[in-house]
mmCIF file of C-alpha atoms in Angstrom:
data_model
loop_
_atom_site.group_PDB
_atom_site.id
_atom_site.type_symbol
_atom_site.label_atom_id
_atom_site.label_comp_id
_atom_site.label_asym_id
_atom_site.label_seq_id
_atom_site.Cartn_x
_atom_site.Cartn_y
_atom_site.Cartn_z
ATOM 1 C CA ASP A 34 0.072 -0.469 -0.397
ATOM 2 C CA TYR A 35 3.160 2.470 0.996
ATOM 3 C CA LEU A 36 4.254 2.564 -3.058
ATOM 4 C CA LYS A 37 1.085 4.098 -4.195
ATOM 5 C CA ASN A 38 1.976 6.638 -3.160
ATOM 6 C CA PRO A 39 5.242 7.974 -4.798
ATOM 7 C CA LYS A 40 5.358 11.627 -2.139
ATOM 8 C CA LEU A 41 6.071 8.663 1.120
ATOM 9 C CA PHE A 42 9.552 8.257 0.299
ATOM 10 C CA GLY A 43 11.907 11.096 -0.694
ATOM 11 C CA PRO A 44 13.494 14.279 -0.589
ATOM 12 C CA GLU A 45 9.593 15.647 1.172
ATOM 13 C CA GLY A 46 8.866 12.693 2.879
ATOM 14 C CA ILE A 47 11.383 9.999 4.226
ATOM 15 C CA PRO A 48 14.092 10.379 3.510
ATOM 16 C CA ILE A 49 14.370 6.263 2.216
ATOM 17 C CA ASP A 50 16.820 6.317 -1.328
ATOM 18 C CA ILE A 51 15.525 2.884 -3.068
ATOM 19 C CA VAL A 52 12.187 1.202 -2.256
ATOM 20 C CA ILE A 53 11.596 -2.415 -2.445
ATOM 21 C CA SER A 54 8.492 -4.295 -2.328
ATOM 22 C CA PRO A 55 9.483 -7.591 -2.418
ATOM 23 C CA GLU A 56 4.712 -9.204 -1.693
ATOM 24 C CA GLN A 57 5.434 -7.211 -5.709
ATOM 25 C CA SER A 58 8.546 -8.573 -7.457
ATOM 26 C CA VAL A 59 6.702 -12.260 -5.962
ATOM 27 C CA MET A 60 3.280 -11.472 -7.663
ATOM 28 C CA GLU A 61 4.454 -10.248 -10.901
ATOM 29 C CA SER A 62 6.749 -13.397 -10.384
ATOM 30 C CA ILE A 63 3.667 -15.599 -10.982
ATOM 31 C CA ARG A 64 1.548 -13.854 -12.709
ATOM 32 C CA ASN A 65 4.003 -14.054 -15.415
ATOM 33 C CA LEU A 66 3.987 -17.868 -14.803
ATOM 34 C CA ILE A 67 0.677 -17.628 -15.203
ATOM 35 C CA GLU A 68 0.852 -15.714 -18.045
ATOM 36 C CA LEU A 69 2.547 -18.194 -20.838
ATOM 37 C CA PRO A 70 1.330 -21.215 -19.118
ATOM 38 C CA GLY A 71 4.398 -24.479 -19.945
ATOM 39 C CA VAL A 72 7.531 -22.529 -19.216
ATOM 40 C CA LEU A 73 9.859 -23.173 -16.362
ATOM 41 C CA HIS A 74 10.766 -19.208 -15.955
ATOM 42 C CA VAL A 75 10.072 -15.674 -16.756
ATOM 43 C CA SER A 76 11.897 -13.042 -16.453
ATOM 44 C CA ASP A 77 10.989 -9.205 -17.994
ATOM 45 C CA PHE A 78 13.078 -6.858 -19.637
ATOM 46 C CA ALA A 79 14.093 -3.414 -20.815
ATOM 47 C CA ASP A 80 10.415 -2.541 -19.583
ATOM 48 C CA GLY A 81 9.011 -5.411 -20.606
ATOM 49 C CA LEU A 82 10.245 -5.207 -24.210
ATOM 50 C CA VAL A 83 12.581 -9.182 -23.715
ATOM 51 C CA ARG A 84 11.967 -11.345 -21.784
ATOM 52 C CA LEU A 85 13.876 -14.460 -21.137
ATOM 53 C CA PHE A 86 12.851 -17.315 -20.455
ATOM 54 C CA SER A 87 13.291 -20.866 -20.277
ATOM 55 C CA VAL A 88 11.523 -24.297 -21.504
ATOM 56 C CA LYS A 89 10.916 -27.826 -20.946
ATOM 57 C CA VAL A 90 11.871 -28.576 -23.982
ATOM 58 C CA VAL A 91 9.182 -32.089 -25.467
ATOM 59 C CA ALA A 92 9.976 -34.242 -27.794
ATOM 60 C CA GLY A 93 8.488 -33.627 -31.647
ATOM 61 C CA GLY A 94 8.812 -29.623 -31.388
ATOM 62 C CA PHE A 95 11.425 -27.903 -33.679
ATOM 63 C CA LEU A 96 13.340 -27.767 -30.785
ATOM 64 C CA THR A 97 14.377 -31.464 -30.880
ATOM 65 C CA GLY A 98 17.495 -32.878 -32.821
ATOM 66 C CA LYS A 99 19.092 -29.937 -33.421
ATOM 67 C CA LYS A 100 22.492 -27.783 -33.002
ATOM 68 C CA ILE A 101 22.196 -24.023 -32.402
ATOM 69 C CA LYS A 102 23.107 -23.261 -35.839
ATOM 70 C CA THR A 103 20.660 -24.996 -37.578
ATOM 71 C CA LEU A 104 17.625 -22.631 -35.804
ATOM 72 C CA LYS A 105 18.716 -19.418 -36.747
ATOM 73 C CA GLY A 106 15.796 -18.566 -39.733
ATOM 74 C CA ARG A 107 13.678 -20.316 -37.057
ATOM 75 C CA LEU A 108 14.986 -17.481 -34.706
ATOM 76 C CA THR A 109 14.486 -14.553 -36.196
ATOM 77 C CA GLU A 110 17.205 -12.821 -37.417
ATOM 78 C CA GLY A 111 19.363 -13.184 -34.469
ATOM 79 C CA ARG A 112 16.502 -11.308 -31.617
ATOM 80 C CA ILE A 113 15.511 -14.891 -30.401
ATOM 81 C CA ARG A 114 18.604 -15.863 -28.972
ATOM 82 C CA VAL A 115 19.678 -19.459 -27.012
ATOM 83 C CA VAL A 116 21.902 -18.670 -23.429
ATOM 84 C CA ALA A 117 22.206 -21.707 -22.172
ATOM 85 C CA ILE A 118 20.735 -25.370 -22.394
ATOM 86 C CA PHE A 119 20.651 -27.952 -19.061
ATOM 87 C CA ARG A 120 20.196 -31.537 -19.095
ATOM 88 C CA ASP A 121 19.741 -33.780 -15.969
ATOM 89 C CA GLY A 122 20.751 -30.307 -14.132
ATOM 90 C CA ILE A 123 24.011 -29.719 -15.839
ATOM 91 C CA ALA A 124 25.332 -27.253 -18.673
ATOM 92 C CA LEU A 125 26.424 -27.432 -21.131
ATOM 93 C CA PRO A 126 28.089 -25.589 -23.122
ATOM 94 C CA THR A 127 25.716 -22.808 -26.256
ATOM 95 C CA ASN A 128 27.771 -22.943 -28.982
ATOM 96 C CA GLY A 129 26.486 -23.373 -32.473
ATOM 97 C CA GLU A 130 27.373 -27.135 -32.460
ATOM 98 C CA ALA A 131 24.724 -27.452 -29.220
ATOM 99 C CA MET A 132 22.537 -30.093 -29.625
ATOM 100 C CA ILE A 133 19.168 -30.642 -27.757
ATOM 101 C CA VAL A 134 17.942 -32.903 -27.022
ATOM 102 C CA ALA A 135 14.214 -33.524 -24.985
ATOM 103 C CA ASP A 136 13.957 -33.293 -21.619
ATOM 104 C CA ASP A 137 16.147 -30.142 -21.846
ATOM 105 C CA GLU A 138 16.058 -27.264 -20.626
ATOM 106 C CA VAL A 139 16.987 -24.238 -22.621
ATOM 107 C CA PHE A 140 16.223 -20.047 -21.841
ATOM 108 C CA PHE A 141 15.840 -17.889 -24.750
ATOM 109 C CA PHE A 142 16.280 -13.824 -25.052
ATOM 110 C CA ALA A 143 13.305 -13.192 -27.590
ATOM 111 C CA PRO A 144 10.652 -10.213 -28.337
ATOM 112 C CA ARG A 145 8.450 -9.904 -26.330
ATOM 113 C CA LEU A 146 6.151 -9.786 -28.504
ATOM 114 C CA GLU A 147 8.046 -13.142 -30.035
ATOM 115 C CA VAL A 148 6.791 -15.599 -26.862
ATOM 116 C CA ARG A 149 3.825 -16.598 -27.753
ATOM 117 C CA ARG A 150 4.599 -17.828 -31.071
ATOM 118 C CA LEU A 151 7.887 -19.625 -29.938
ATOM 119 C CA LEU A 152 6.372 -21.022 -27.279
ATOM 120 C CA LYS A 153 3.463 -22.373 -30.003
ATOM 121 C CA ASP A 154 6.418 -23.364 -32.525
ATOM 122 C CA MET A 155 8.244 -25.363 -29.749
ATOM 123 C CA GLY A 156 4.690 -27.537 -28.723
ATOM 124 C CA CYS A 157 5.257 -25.873 -25.228
ATOM 125 C CA LEU A 158 2.735 -23.897 -24.851
ATOM 126 C CA GLU A 159 0.662 -25.428 -22.594
ATOM 127 C CA LYS A 160 -4.283 -24.427 -22.232
ATOM 128 C CA PRO A 161 -4.388 -21.196 -20.432
ATOM 129 C CA LEU A 162 -4.582 -21.539 -16.593
ATOM 130 C CA LYS A 163 -8.016 -19.976 -16.001
ATOM 131 C CA ARG A 164 -8.696 -21.490 -12.984
ATOM 132 C CA ILE A 165 -7.129 -20.631 -9.828
ATOM 133 C CA ILE A 166 -6.536 -21.547 -6.291
ATOM 134 C CA ILE A 167 -5.268 -19.322 -3.788
ATOM 135 C CA ALA A 168 -3.699 -20.782 -0.722
ATOM 136 C CA GLY A 169 -3.748 -17.979 1.892
ATOM 137 C CA GLY A 170 -4.271 -15.270 1.587
ATOM 138 C CA GLY A 171 -1.874 -12.452 3.409
ATOM 139 C CA HIS A 172 -0.305 -9.654 0.713
ATOM 140 C CA ILE A 173 0.948 -12.060 -1.979
ATOM 141 C CA ALA A 174 -2.249 -13.714 -2.279
ATOM 142 C CA LYS A 175 -4.133 -10.269 -2.281
ATOM 143 C CA ARG A 176 -2.509 -8.592 -4.929
ATOM 144 C CA LEU A 177 -2.230 -11.356 -7.083
ATOM 145 C CA ALA A 178 -5.582 -12.320 -7.298
ATOM 146 C CA GLN A 179 -6.218 -8.158 -7.900
ATOM 147 C CA ALA A 180 -3.938 -8.935 -10.948
ATOM 148 C CA LEU A 181 -5.682 -11.670 -12.168
ATOM 149 C CA GLU A 182 -9.681 -11.974 -11.462
ATOM 150 C CA LYS A 183 -10.498 -9.532 -14.154
ATOM 151 C CA ASP A 184 -9.700 -12.303 -17.014
ATOM 152 C CA HIS A 185 -9.687 -15.870 -14.103
ATOM 153 C CA TYR A 186 -12.219 -17.603 -11.488
ATOM 154 C CA VAL A 187 -10.303 -17.169 -8.890
ATOM 155 C CA LYS A 188 -10.305 -18.540 -5.005
ATOM 156 C CA ILE A 189 -8.817 -18.230 -1.984
ATOM 157 C CA ILE A 190 -8.360 -19.972 1.100
ATOM 158 C CA GLU A 191 -7.261 -18.484 4.034
ATOM 159 C CA ARG A 192 -7.364 -19.353 7.557
ATOM 160 C CA ASP A 193 -8.194 -16.084 9.204
ATOM 161 C CA PRO A 194 -11.182 -14.866 9.193
ATOM 162 C CA LYS A 195 -9.954 -11.470 10.398
ATOM 163 C CA ARG A 196 -8.363 -11.569 7.051
ATOM 164 C CA VAL A 197 -10.854 -13.302 4.944
ATOM 165 C CA LYS A 198 -14.134 -10.350 5.725
ATOM 166 C CA LYS A 199 -10.535 -8.047 5.171
ATOM 167 C CA ILE A 200 -9.826 -8.853 2.257
ATOM 168 C CA ALA A 201 -13.191 -10.270 0.842
ATOM 169 C CA ASN A 202 -13.975 -5.928 1.291
ATOM 170 C CA ASP A 203 -10.997 -4.720 -1.207
ATOM 171 C CA LEU A 204 -11.322 -7.595 -4.202
ATOM 172 C CA GLY A 205 -13.665 -7.479 -6.428
ATOM 173 C CA SER A 206 -15.223 -11.049 -8.425
ATOM 174 C CA THR A 207 -12.613 -13.496 -5.574
ATOM 175 C CA ILE A 208 -14.186 -15.695 -3.497
ATOM 176 C CA VAL A 209 -12.668 -15.606 -0.231
ATOM 177 C CA LEU A 210 -12.756 -18.235 1.692
ATOM 178 C CA GLN A 211 -12.912 -19.232 5.578
ATOM 179 C CA GLY A 212 -10.747 -22.949 6.364
ATOM 180 C CA ASP A 213 -7.346 -24.787 5.864
ATOM 181 C CA CYS A 214 -5.866 -25.269 2.437
ATOM 182 C CA GLY A 215 -5.019 -28.650 4.035
ATOM 183 C CA ASP A 216 -8.241 -29.733 4.078
ATOM 184 C CA GLU A 217 -8.486 -32.237 1.555
ATOM 185 C CA THR A 218 -12.600 -32.007 2.711
ATOM 186 C CA LEU A 219 -12.340 -28.371 1.784
ATOM 187 C CA LEU A 220 -10.544 -29.298 -1.355
ATOM 188 C CA LEU A 221 -12.783 -32.098 -2.982
ATOM 189 C CA GLU A 222 -15.790 -29.381 -2.060
ATOM 190 C CA GLU A 223 -14.333 -27.030 -3.678
ATOM 191 C CA SER A 224 -13.364 -29.353 -7.219
ATOM 192 C CA ILE A 225 -9.705 -29.004 -7.256
ATOM 193 C CA ASP A 226 -10.671 -32.045 -9.805
ATOM 194 C CA LYS A 227 -11.673 -29.132 -11.924
ATOM 195 C CA THR A 228 -8.995 -26.333 -10.742
ATOM 196 C CA ASP A 229 -6.528 -25.552 -13.472
ATOM 197 C CA LEU A 230 -4.057 -23.512 -11.480
ATOM 198 C CA PHE A 231 -3.104 -24.358 -6.878
ATOM 199 C CA CYS A 232 -1.026 -21.273 -5.441
ATOM 200 C CA ALA A 233 0.310 -21.925 -2.457
ATOM 201 C CA ILE A 234 2.075 -18.858 -1.435
ATOM 202 C CA THR A 235 0.991 -19.560 2.920
ATOM 203 C CA ASP A 236 3.910 -17.501 4.964
ATOM 204 C CA ASN A 237 4.760 -21.561 6.112
ATOM 205 C CA ASP A 238 6.580 -23.660 3.710
ATOM 206 C CA GLY A 239 5.470 -26.330 4.737
ATOM 207 C CA GLU A 240 1.668 -25.447 4.724
ATOM 208 C CA ASN A 241 2.320 -24.314 0.713
ATOM 209 C CA ILE A 242 4.441 -28.435 -0.218
ATOM 210 C CA ILE A 243 1.866 -30.185 1.334
ATOM 211 C CA SER A 244 -1.118 -28.411 -0.008
ATOM 212 C CA ALA A 245 0.403 -27.632 -2.482
ATOM 213 C CA SER A 246 1.516 -31.657 -3.046
ATOM 214 C CA LEU A 247 -2.266 -32.372 -1.965
ATOM 215 C CA ALA A 248 -4.097 -30.935 -4.379
ATOM 216 C CA LYS A 249 -2.272 -31.960 -7.350
ATOM 217 C CA ALA A 250 -2.925 -35.156 -5.796
ATOM 218 C CA HIS A 251 -6.525 -34.969 -6.268
ATOM 219 C CA GLY A 252 -6.553 -33.375 -9.789
ATOM 220 C CA ALA A 253 -5.211 -30.742 -9.882
ATOM 221 C CA ARG A 254 -3.131 -29.831 -13.242
ATOM 222 C CA LYS A 255 -0.573 -27.470 -11.882
ATOM 223 C CA ALA A 256 0.424 -26.659 -8.864
ATOM 224 C CA ILE A 257 2.336 -24.169 -7.989
ATOM 225 C CA CYS A 258 3.902 -23.207 -3.820
ATOM 226 C CA VAL A 259 6.480 -20.091 -2.465
ATOM 227 C CA LEU A 260 9.367 -21.223 -0.286
ATOM 228 C CA ASN A 261 10.751 -18.694 2.057
ATOM 229 C CA HIS A 262 13.683 -21.139 2.339
ATOM 230 C CA LEU A 263 15.862 -22.617 -0.699
ATOM 231 C CA TYR A 264 16.703 -25.319 0.644
ATOM 232 C CA TYR A 265 13.685 -26.704 0.786
ATOM 233 C CA ASN A 266 12.741 -27.298 -2.320
ATOM 234 C CA LYS A 267 14.987 -30.464 -3.098
ATOM 235 C CA LEU A 268 11.888 -31.237 -1.049
ATOM 236 C CA LEU A 269 10.028 -31.742 -3.991
ATOM 237 C CA PRO A 270 11.066 -34.054 -6.806
ATOM 238 C CA GLY A 271 7.713 -36.101 -6.263
ATOM 239 C CA THR A 272 5.542 -34.050 -4.741
ATOM 240 C CA GLY A 273 3.678 -33.501 -8.167
ATOM 241 C CA ILE A 274 4.808 -29.133 -7.663
ATOM 242 C CA ASP A 275 5.531 -28.145 -10.915
ATOM 243 C CA LEU A 276 7.392 -24.564 -9.931
ATOM 244 C CA ALA A 277 7.977 -23.421 -7.007
ATOM 245 C CA VAL A 278 8.952 -19.391 -6.661
ATOM 246 C CA LEU A 279 11.498 -18.188 -4.667
ATOM 247 C CA PRO A 280 11.048 -14.814 -2.130
ATOM 248 C CA ASN A 281 14.666 -14.080 -1.499
ATOM 249 C CA VAL A 282 16.032 -14.867 -5.261
ATOM 250 C CA GLU A 283 13.395 -13.463 -6.203
ATOM 251 C CA THR A 284 13.740 -9.721 -4.415
ATOM 252 C CA LEU A 285 17.282 -9.702 -4.219
ATOM 253 C CA GLY A 286 18.360 -9.002 -8.260
ATOM 254 C CA SER A 287 16.084 -5.671 -7.222
ATOM 255 C CA ILE A 288 18.866 -5.006 -4.614
ATOM 256 C CA LEU A 289 21.957 -6.504 -6.607
ATOM 257 C CA LYS A 290 21.618 -4.167 -9.464
ATOM 258 C CA HIS A 291 21.597 -0.603 -7.529
ATOM 259 C CA VAL A 292 25.236 -2.089 -5.733
ATOM 260 C CA ARG A 293 26.683 -3.390 -9.079
ATOM 261 C CA ARG A 294 29.635 -1.283 -10.003
ATOM 262 C CA CYS A 295 28.500 -0.520 -13.340
ATOM 263 C CA ASP A 296 24.750 1.186 -14.709
ATOM 264 C CA VAL A 297 22.877 -1.701 -14.820
ATOM 265 C CA ALA A 298 18.578 -1.494 -15.165
ATOM 266 C CA GLN A 299 17.629 -4.913 -14.545
ATOM 267 C CA ILE A 300 19.495 -8.106 -12.558
ATOM 268 C CA SER A 301 18.295 -12.086 -13.038
ATOM 269 C CA LEU A 302 18.725 -14.500 -10.447
ATOM 270 C CA LEU A 303 18.244 -17.799 -11.937
ATOM 271 C CA ARG A 304 18.525 -20.842 -11.894
ATOM 272 C CA ASN A 305 18.274 -21.000 -7.311
ATOM 273 C CA GLY A 306 20.408 -17.923 -7.624
ATOM 274 C CA THR A 307 22.997 -19.335 -9.331
ATOM 275 C CA ALA A 308 22.699 -18.457 -12.405
ATOM 276 C CA GLU A 309 22.174 -13.810 -13.947
ATOM 277 C CA ALA A 310 20.851 -12.498 -16.047
ATOM 278 C CA ILE A 311 22.283 -8.260 -16.870
ATOM 279 C CA GLU A 312 20.435 -5.670 -18.185
ATOM 280 C CA ALA A 313 23.653 -3.062 -18.197
ATOM 281 C CA VAL A 314 23.963 0.446 -19.959
ATOM 282 C CA ALA A 315 26.221 0.536 -22.728
ATOM 283 C CA HIS A 316 28.461 4.867 -22.606
ATOM 284 C CA LYS A 317 31.257 6.164 -23.869
ATOM 285 C CA GLY A 318 32.476 7.825 -21.149
ATOM 286 C CA ASN A 319 33.986 5.022 -19.918
ATOM 287 C CA GLY A 320 37.115 4.976 -21.746
ATOM 288 C CA GLU A 321 38.921 2.306 -23.708
ATOM 289 C CA ASN A 322 36.829 -0.174 -21.721
ATOM 290 C CA SER A 323 33.458 0.913 -23.316
ATOM 291 C CA VAL A 324 32.005 -0.956 -25.455
ATOM 292 C CA VAL A 325 30.318 2.555 -27.518
ATOM 293 C CA GLY A 326 31.252 2.135 -30.976
ATOM 294 C CA ARG A 327 32.705 -1.327 -31.187
ATOM 295 C CA LYS A 328 31.697 -4.261 -33.085
ATOM 296 C CA VAL A 329 30.004 -7.574 -30.614
ATOM 297 C CA ASP A 330 33.382 -9.286 -32.494
ATOM 298 C CA THR A 331 36.327 -6.858 -31.081
ATOM 299 C CA VAL A 332 34.510 -6.944 -27.562
ATOM 300 C CA LYS A 333 36.461 -9.289 -25.626
ATOM 301 C CA LEU A 334 34.254 -10.827 -22.783
ATOM 302 C CA PRO A 335 35.411 -14.573 -21.223
ATOM 303 C CA GLU A 336 34.261 -17.643 -22.456
ATOM 304 C CA GLY A 337 31.077 -17.267 -20.461
ATOM 305 C CA ILE A 338 29.089 -14.952 -20.664
ATOM 306 C CA VAL A 339 26.220 -14.827 -23.514
ATOM 307 C CA LEU A 340 25.151 -11.667 -25.257
ATOM 308 C CA GLY A 341 21.554 -11.998 -25.201
ATOM 309 C CA ALA A 342 19.161 -9.017 -26.118
ATOM 310 C CA LEU A 343 20.597 -5.147 -27.315
ATOM 311 C CA ILE A 344 18.157 -2.600 -26.712
ATOM 312 C CA ARG A 345 17.926 0.310 -28.609
ATOM 313 C CA ASN A 346 15.570 3.115 -28.623
ATOM 314 C CA ASN A 347 13.208 0.874 -27.442
ATOM 315 C CA ASP A 348 13.140 -1.471 -29.724
ATOM 316 C CA ALA A 349 14.894 -4.995 -29.390
ATOM 317 C CA ILE A 350 17.691 -5.262 -32.427
ATOM 318 C CA SER A 351 19.696 -8.639 -34.087
ATOM 319 C CA ILE A 352 23.265 -8.835 -32.567
ATOM 320 C CA HIS A 353 25.242 -9.867 -35.060
ATOM 321 C CA HIS A 354 29.343 -10.517 -34.960
ATOM 322 C CA ASP A 355 30.180 -6.704 -37.003
ATOM 323 C CA THR A 356 26.845 -5.623 -34.705
ATOM 324 C CA VAL A 357 27.852 -1.850 -32.801
ATOM 325 C CA PHE A 358 27.406 -1.143 -29.680
ATOM 326 C CA GLU A 359 25.970 2.723 -29.058
ATOM 327 C CA GLU A 360 26.168 4.846 -26.574
ATOM 328 C CA GLY A 361 22.763 3.812 -24.197
ATOM 329 C CA ASP A 362 22.123 0.683 -25.379
ATOM 330 C CA HIS A 363 20.300 -1.728 -23.081
ATOM 331 C CA VAL A 364 22.239 -4.847 -23.368
ATOM 332 C CA VAL A 365 20.678 -8.174 -21.850
ATOM 333 C CA MET A 366 23.674 -11.160 -20.890
ATOM 334 C CA PHE A 367 23.229 -14.071 -19.196
ATOM 335 C CA THR A 368 26.254 -15.434 -17.378
ATOM 336 C CA LEU A 369 26.230 -18.706 -15.186
ATOM 337 C CA ASP A 370 29.774 -17.557 -13.652
ATOM 338 C CA LYS A 371 29.248 -15.212 -10.953
ATOM 339 C CA SER A 372 32.856 -14.554 -10.945
ATOM 340 C CA LEU A 373 32.921 -13.135 -14.426
ATOM 341 C CA VAL A 374 30.684 -10.946 -13.385
ATOM 342 C CA PRO A 375 33.296 -8.267 -12.684
ATOM 343 C CA SER A 376 34.084 -7.478 -16.248
ATOM 344 C CA ILE A 377 30.580 -6.414 -17.180
ATOM 345 C CA GLU A 378 31.130 -3.960 -14.539
ATOM 346 C CA GLU A 379 34.846 -3.134 -16.250
ATOM 347 C CA LYS A 380 32.801 -2.941 -19.537
ATOM 348 C CA PHE A 381 29.656 -1.349 -18.717
ATOM 349 C CA ARG A 382 30.645 1.493 -15.307
ATOM 350 C CA SER A 383 29.543 4.809 -16.084
ATOM 351 C CA LEU A 384 31.430 7.638 -14.830
ATOM 352 C CA ALA A 385 28.832 8.350 -11.722
ATOM 353 C CA LYS A 386 29.503 4.710 -11.088
ATOM 354 C CA ALA A 387 33.211 5.039 -11.534
ATOM 355 C CA VAL A 388 35.887 3.664 -9.186
ATOM 356 C CA PRO A 389 38.992 5.697 -8.134
#
């Protein structure tokens, strides 16, 4: 609610420079997964012009059995790029010779308007998630319901009767039920077997895991749970739960973009925080280390940093070996090795963040 009043913080209000809302970050992460059913991860860059997303490759899709170098014609002339491939949890090189097989998790950068088309081509876009049950009535649940209720059929299950009354008054068409989200009888009464998505976002990780796995066992098509403790992620195999959202990881990216020693517009952490995507801004005031005025193939970024997207004048443009970087370009990069981040900082440092 504080975010609704921008004048509350700043020179004329509370002297806080940067305001971060973990609840908003988590809500947007879940909403993106609902918007693109079938993806395993979605992050927005360049104010939503470009998306980083990952999918599990299905047998029979156009990616299966293909080398990356053979896909250029299907990937819109350099505007859609493969930046990472994971096979059985292990990262593979993403050069042109890399072969994609069924069950690989592949990360793409693509213009926002191309994502849905690409998912359809790959056979990864699932049926819309319209009937949704949210377990828990906290701030994230309320924000998610507000974001979804216009176009989805949403129910919330909340244990606290006072909270039930409060959020019921704040919401429109969302049905708010008072009860235990782990109550098997209640789930059956609310037609869990006809539910497209069960989303467990209480403040108790154990309750989230139990209720989401129970929902899946009784026929919910998909289940997402929020986990505040990263190590609980190891408990999910065998539960039927499709995806976990980690608030600590979602929020950390918002913090890192303010402490990196270069001009950063956005950071997203992936694979439980082990990988990083960075949107940096090019400046020629960075001296000989600057990328401005140089061709892509002359910028010596270490192996392990992959160029994902280039945004110029609010448009995602193709990246080729002879593309020349310009002042103010937003360059989105992907790395699995955080020790390589200083190399990015060196190339994209602005005068304002220069280190004496």
